[in-house]
Amino acid sequence: MTAQPIPFPDAALRTTPMPRMIRAEGQLRAGFISSARGTALSTLFESGGYRLKFPRGEVCEAVLVNTGGGMVGGDRLAVDFQFDEQTAAVITTQSAEKIYRADGQMSEIDIALTLGARSHVNWLPQDMILFSGARLSRRFRVDMAADASVTLFESTVFGRVAMGERVTQGLFRDHWRIRREGRLIFADDVKIEQDMAAQLNRKAMGDGARAIGTCLYIAPDAEARLEDAREALQDALCECAASAWNGMMIVRFVARDPSTLRRSAAQFLSRFRNADLPRVWQC
């Protein structure tokens, strides 16, 4: 008995973009209100394989779950969360989000947060891991009241170092816009494309970095807490620095080893917030 080899698909077929209909179109919309028992969910809409789970605990903790296990080119996720007056919540992800190699189309993530008066939100997702050939466009928009406060943390890993991966061709585009009382107070754009490893190796850009992270804290006491932040960074394992101005504070992290950035950021976030990280971070 002999086995017949299966012919490999034609090269033209392998490079044909996947139809739009089989790409993931995810949406998460949620509203949060203040109740006698604390912050509670008021509305929730989920679609496209994305879910929002709420582990039991003392604080309102929402966990984003991607049942697809990652994103490929053409996948889209739109997140829209509304926080009413005097609400407090922690938003995180079940695990690191993986952005796989694309066939030319972009993976797109759009995040919109609206914060009412005296609300406080901690946006603390786990790592975003880009594979070689990934193409990601992420847009982050926050509209907040003057006396609201928000802590935003995002970290991006360029390839799995433990697997010997090196991210060469690809695209990473990150776009942040924060408005307080309708006025633009923070704008940040990052674009790394083509040979991303070569760009990150440049001295003025990453000096060999394989992971980058940003923590933005906006609150009435942000500038007064700058020394608290620097003290929380004292024994960090990676390059990092903090600065504050105009009612906001920003901390940047950069590391050649993604695991050192994760440990340093986790330590900082716990110390600065004087609170444990979401439980899923330790799973």
Short mmCIF file of N, CA, C and O in Angstrom, two decimals, residues 28-33 40-46 52 54 62 80-84:
data_model
loop_
_atom_site.label_atom_id
_atom_site.label_comp_id
_atom_site.label_asym_id
_atom_site.label_seq_id
_atom_site.Cartn_x
_atom_site.Cartn_y
_atom_site.Cartn_z
N LEU A 28 -17.76 44.81 21.93
CA LEU A 28 -18.07 44.76 23.35
C LEU A 28 -18.55 46.15 23.76
O LEU A 28 -17.79 47.12 23.66
N ARG A 29 -19.81 46.25 24.17
CA ARG A 29 -20.34 47.51 24.66
C ARG A 29 -20.91 47.27 26.06
O ARG A 29 -21.67 46.32 26.27
N ALA A 30 -20.52 48.13 27.00
CA ALA A 30 -20.98 47.93 28.37
C ALA A 30 -21.18 49.27 29.06
O ALA A 30 -20.48 50.25 28.76
N GLY A 31 -22.15 49.30 29.96
CA GLY A 31 -22.39 50.47 30.79
C GLY A 31 -22.24 50.10 32.26
O GLY A 31 -22.64 49.00 32.67
N PHE A 32 -21.66 50.99 33.04
CA PHE A 32 -21.43 50.75 34.46
C PHE A 32 -22.10 51.86 35.27
O PHE A 32 -21.99 53.04 34.92
N ILE A 33 -22.77 51.47 36.36
CA ILE A 33 -23.45 52.43 37.22
C ILE A 33 -23.05 52.22 38.67
O ILE A 33 -22.56 51.15 39.05
N ALA A 40 -21.80 48.47 39.39
CA ALA A 40 -22.49 47.31 38.81
C ALA A 40 -22.66 47.52 37.31
O ALA A 40 -22.65 48.64 36.79
N LEU A 41 -22.82 46.41 36.62
CA LEU A 41 -23.06 46.44 35.18
C LEU A 41 -24.51 46.81 34.91
O LEU A 41 -25.43 46.26 35.50
N SER A 42 -24.73 47.77 34.00
CA SER A 42 -26.09 48.16 33.66
C SER A 42 -26.52 47.66 32.29
O SER A 42 -27.68 47.27 32.09
N THR A 43 -25.60 47.65 31.33
CA THR A 43 -25.90 47.15 29.99
C THR A 43 -24.69 46.38 29.47
O THR A 43 -23.55 46.66 29.84
N LEU A 44 -24.96 45.41 28.59
CA LEU A 44 -23.86 44.63 28.01
C LEU A 44 -24.28 44.09 26.65
O LEU A 44 -25.36 43.52 26.50
N PHE A 45 -23.41 44.28 25.66
CA PHE A 45 -23.60 43.71 24.32
C PHE A 45 -22.29 43.04 23.92
O PHE A 45 -21.22 43.65 24.01
N GLU A 46 -22.36 41.77 23.45
CA GLU A 46 -21.19 41.02 23.05
C GLU A 46 -21.44 40.41 21.67
O GLU A 46 -22.54 39.94 21.38
N LEU A 52 -17.28 39.34 27.96
CA LEU A 52 -16.86 40.11 29.12
C LEU A 52 -17.32 39.36 30.36
O LEU A 52 -18.52 39.13 30.55
N PHE A 54 -17.08 38.63 34.71
CA PHE A 54 -16.96 39.40 35.96
C PHE A 54 -16.71 38.45 37.13
O PHE A 54 -17.65 37.95 37.76
N ALA A 62 -13.70 43.48 35.33
CA ALA A 62 -14.21 42.95 34.06
C ALA A 62 -13.04 42.36 33.27
O ALA A 62 -12.00 42.99 33.12
N ASP A 80 -16.49 49.68 23.61
CA ASP A 80 -17.09 50.96 24.00
C ASP A 80 -17.67 50.79 25.40
O ASP A 80 -18.70 50.15 25.58
N PHE A 81 -17.00 51.37 26.41
CA PHE A 81 -17.44 51.26 27.80
C PHE A 81 -17.81 52.63 28.33
O PHE A 81 -17.05 53.60 28.17
N GLN A 82 -18.97 52.72 28.99
CA GLN A 82 -19.47 53.96 29.57
C GLN A 82 -19.52 53.81 31.10
O GLN A 82 -20.14 52.88 31.60
N PHE A 83 -18.88 54.74 31.80
CA PHE A 83 -18.83 54.70 33.26
C PHE A 83 -19.58 55.91 33.82
O PHE A 83 -19.18 57.05 33.59
N ASP A 84 -20.66 55.66 34.55
CA ASP A 84 -21.45 56.74 35.12
C ASP A 84 -20.73 57.38 36.31
O ASP A 84 -19.63 56.96 36.70
#
